[in-house]
mmCIF file of C-alpha atoms in Angstrom:
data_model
loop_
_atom_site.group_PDB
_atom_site.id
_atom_site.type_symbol
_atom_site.label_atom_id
_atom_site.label_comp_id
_atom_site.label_asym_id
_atom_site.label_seq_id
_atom_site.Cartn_x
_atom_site.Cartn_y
_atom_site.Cartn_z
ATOM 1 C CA UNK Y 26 -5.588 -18.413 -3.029
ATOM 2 C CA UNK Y 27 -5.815 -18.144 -6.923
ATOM 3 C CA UNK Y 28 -4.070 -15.501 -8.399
ATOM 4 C CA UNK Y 29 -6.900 -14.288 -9.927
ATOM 5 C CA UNK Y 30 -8.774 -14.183 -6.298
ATOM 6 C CA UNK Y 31 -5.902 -12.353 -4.964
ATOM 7 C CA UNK Y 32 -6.233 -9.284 -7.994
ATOM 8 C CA UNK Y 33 -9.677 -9.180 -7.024
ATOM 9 C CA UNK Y 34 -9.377 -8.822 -3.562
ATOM 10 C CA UNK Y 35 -6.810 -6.650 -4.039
ATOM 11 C CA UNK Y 36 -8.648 -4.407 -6.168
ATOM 12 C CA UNK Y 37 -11.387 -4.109 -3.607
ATOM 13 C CA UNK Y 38 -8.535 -3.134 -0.738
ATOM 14 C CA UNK Y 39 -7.468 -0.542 -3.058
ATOM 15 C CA UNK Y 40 -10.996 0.580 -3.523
ATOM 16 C CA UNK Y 41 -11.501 0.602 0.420
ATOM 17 C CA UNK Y 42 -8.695 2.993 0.506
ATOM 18 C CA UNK Y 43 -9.506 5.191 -2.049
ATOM 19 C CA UNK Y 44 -12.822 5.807 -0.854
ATOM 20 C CA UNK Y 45 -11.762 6.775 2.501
ATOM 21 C CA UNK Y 46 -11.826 10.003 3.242
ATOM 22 C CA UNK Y 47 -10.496 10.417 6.408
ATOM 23 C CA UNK Y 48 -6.342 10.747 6.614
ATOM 24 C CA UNK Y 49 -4.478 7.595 7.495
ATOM 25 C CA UNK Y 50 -1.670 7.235 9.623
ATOM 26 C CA UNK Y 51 1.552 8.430 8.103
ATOM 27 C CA UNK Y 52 3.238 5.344 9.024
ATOM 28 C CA UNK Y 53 -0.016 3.016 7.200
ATOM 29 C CA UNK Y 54 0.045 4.874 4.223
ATOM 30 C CA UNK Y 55 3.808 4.231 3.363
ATOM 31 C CA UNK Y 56 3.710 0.908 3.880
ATOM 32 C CA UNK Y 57 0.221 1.030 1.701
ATOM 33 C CA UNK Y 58 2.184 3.536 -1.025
ATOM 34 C CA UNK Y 59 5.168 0.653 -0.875
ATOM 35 C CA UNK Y 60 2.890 -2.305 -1.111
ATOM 36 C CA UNK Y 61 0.511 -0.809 -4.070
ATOM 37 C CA UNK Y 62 3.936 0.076 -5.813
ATOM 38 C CA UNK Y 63 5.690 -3.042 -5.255
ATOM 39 C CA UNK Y 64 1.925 -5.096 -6.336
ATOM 40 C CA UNK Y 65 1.907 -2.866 -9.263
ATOM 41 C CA UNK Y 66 5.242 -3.169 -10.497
ATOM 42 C CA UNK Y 67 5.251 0.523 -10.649
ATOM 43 C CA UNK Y 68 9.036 1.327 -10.208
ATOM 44 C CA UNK Y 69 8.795 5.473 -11.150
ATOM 45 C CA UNK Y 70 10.663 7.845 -8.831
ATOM 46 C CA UNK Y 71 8.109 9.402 -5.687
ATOM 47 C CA UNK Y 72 6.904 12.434 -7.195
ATOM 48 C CA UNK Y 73 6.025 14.551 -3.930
ATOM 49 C CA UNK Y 74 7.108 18.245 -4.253
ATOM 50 C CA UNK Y 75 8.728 17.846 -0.452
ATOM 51 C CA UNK Y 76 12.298 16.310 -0.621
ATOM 52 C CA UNK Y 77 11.048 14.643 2.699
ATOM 53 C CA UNK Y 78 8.531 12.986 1.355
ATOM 54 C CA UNK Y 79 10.198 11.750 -1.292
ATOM 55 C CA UNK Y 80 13.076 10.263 1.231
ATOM 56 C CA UNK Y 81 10.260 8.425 3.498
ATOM 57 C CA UNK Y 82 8.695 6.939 0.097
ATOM 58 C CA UNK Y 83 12.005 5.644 -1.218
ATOM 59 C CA UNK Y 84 12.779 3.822 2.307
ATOM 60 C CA UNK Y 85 9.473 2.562 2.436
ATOM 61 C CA UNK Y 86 10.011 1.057 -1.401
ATOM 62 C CA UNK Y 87 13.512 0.104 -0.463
ATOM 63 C CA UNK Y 88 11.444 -1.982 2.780
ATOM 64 C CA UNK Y 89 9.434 -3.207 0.995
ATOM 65 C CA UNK Y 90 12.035 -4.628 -2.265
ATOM 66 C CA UNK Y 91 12.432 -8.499 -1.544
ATOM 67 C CA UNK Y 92 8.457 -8.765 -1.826
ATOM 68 C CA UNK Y 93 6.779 -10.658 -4.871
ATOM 69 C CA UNK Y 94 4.011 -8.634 -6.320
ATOM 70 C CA UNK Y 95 1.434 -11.485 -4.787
ATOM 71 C CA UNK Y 96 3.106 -10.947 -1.203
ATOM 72 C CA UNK Y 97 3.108 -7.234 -1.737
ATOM 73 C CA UNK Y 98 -0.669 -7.581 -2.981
ATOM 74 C CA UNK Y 99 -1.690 -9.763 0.027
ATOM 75 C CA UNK Y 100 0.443 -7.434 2.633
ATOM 76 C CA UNK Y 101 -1.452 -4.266 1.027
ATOM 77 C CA UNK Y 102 -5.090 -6.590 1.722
ATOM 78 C CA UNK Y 103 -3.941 -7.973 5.236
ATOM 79 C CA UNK Y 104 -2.786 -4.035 6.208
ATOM 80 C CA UNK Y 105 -6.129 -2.047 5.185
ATOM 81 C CA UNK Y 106 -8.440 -5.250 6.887
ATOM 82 C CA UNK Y 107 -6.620 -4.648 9.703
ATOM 83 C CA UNK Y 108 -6.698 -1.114 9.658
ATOM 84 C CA UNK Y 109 -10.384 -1.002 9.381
ATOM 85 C CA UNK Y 110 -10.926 -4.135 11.334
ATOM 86 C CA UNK Y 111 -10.252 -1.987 15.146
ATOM 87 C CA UNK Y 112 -12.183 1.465 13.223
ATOM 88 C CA UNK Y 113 -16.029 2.108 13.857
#
């Protein structure tokens, strides 16, 4: 896949999720906060009032660290297909 294919269909994965209004899994959206982060080269600190949150963020970036930006971008697209793929 092109790169350019992959920032589009990325995009549209992102969209998908911010769209949805319903809560996600705690566990799906860490590994979705680590991906987008990781895809978007965004390296700033969690900023979550809750310690805790903070702490579960950081593992999930620290997971998440030997990742390109394409793999993170393609793990972030594979996660939310799947996620809605087994939702009606």
């Amino acid at each position: 896949m092109g790169s350019n294919e992959l920032d589009i269909e990325f995009q549209d994965a992102v969209d998908i999720v911010n769209a949805h209004t319903e809560p996600f899994p705690a566990d799906t959206l860490l590994k979705l906060y680590a991906y987008y982060k990781k895809a978007t080269n965004d390296y700033g600190r969690p900023k979550s009032k809750k310690e805790i949150i903070n702490a579960f963020k950081t593992n999930a970036l620290f997971q998440a660290k030997s990742l390109t930006e394409d793999e993170a971008k393609q793990n972030y697209i594979d996660l939310v297909n799947n996620y809605f793929l087994y939702r009606e």
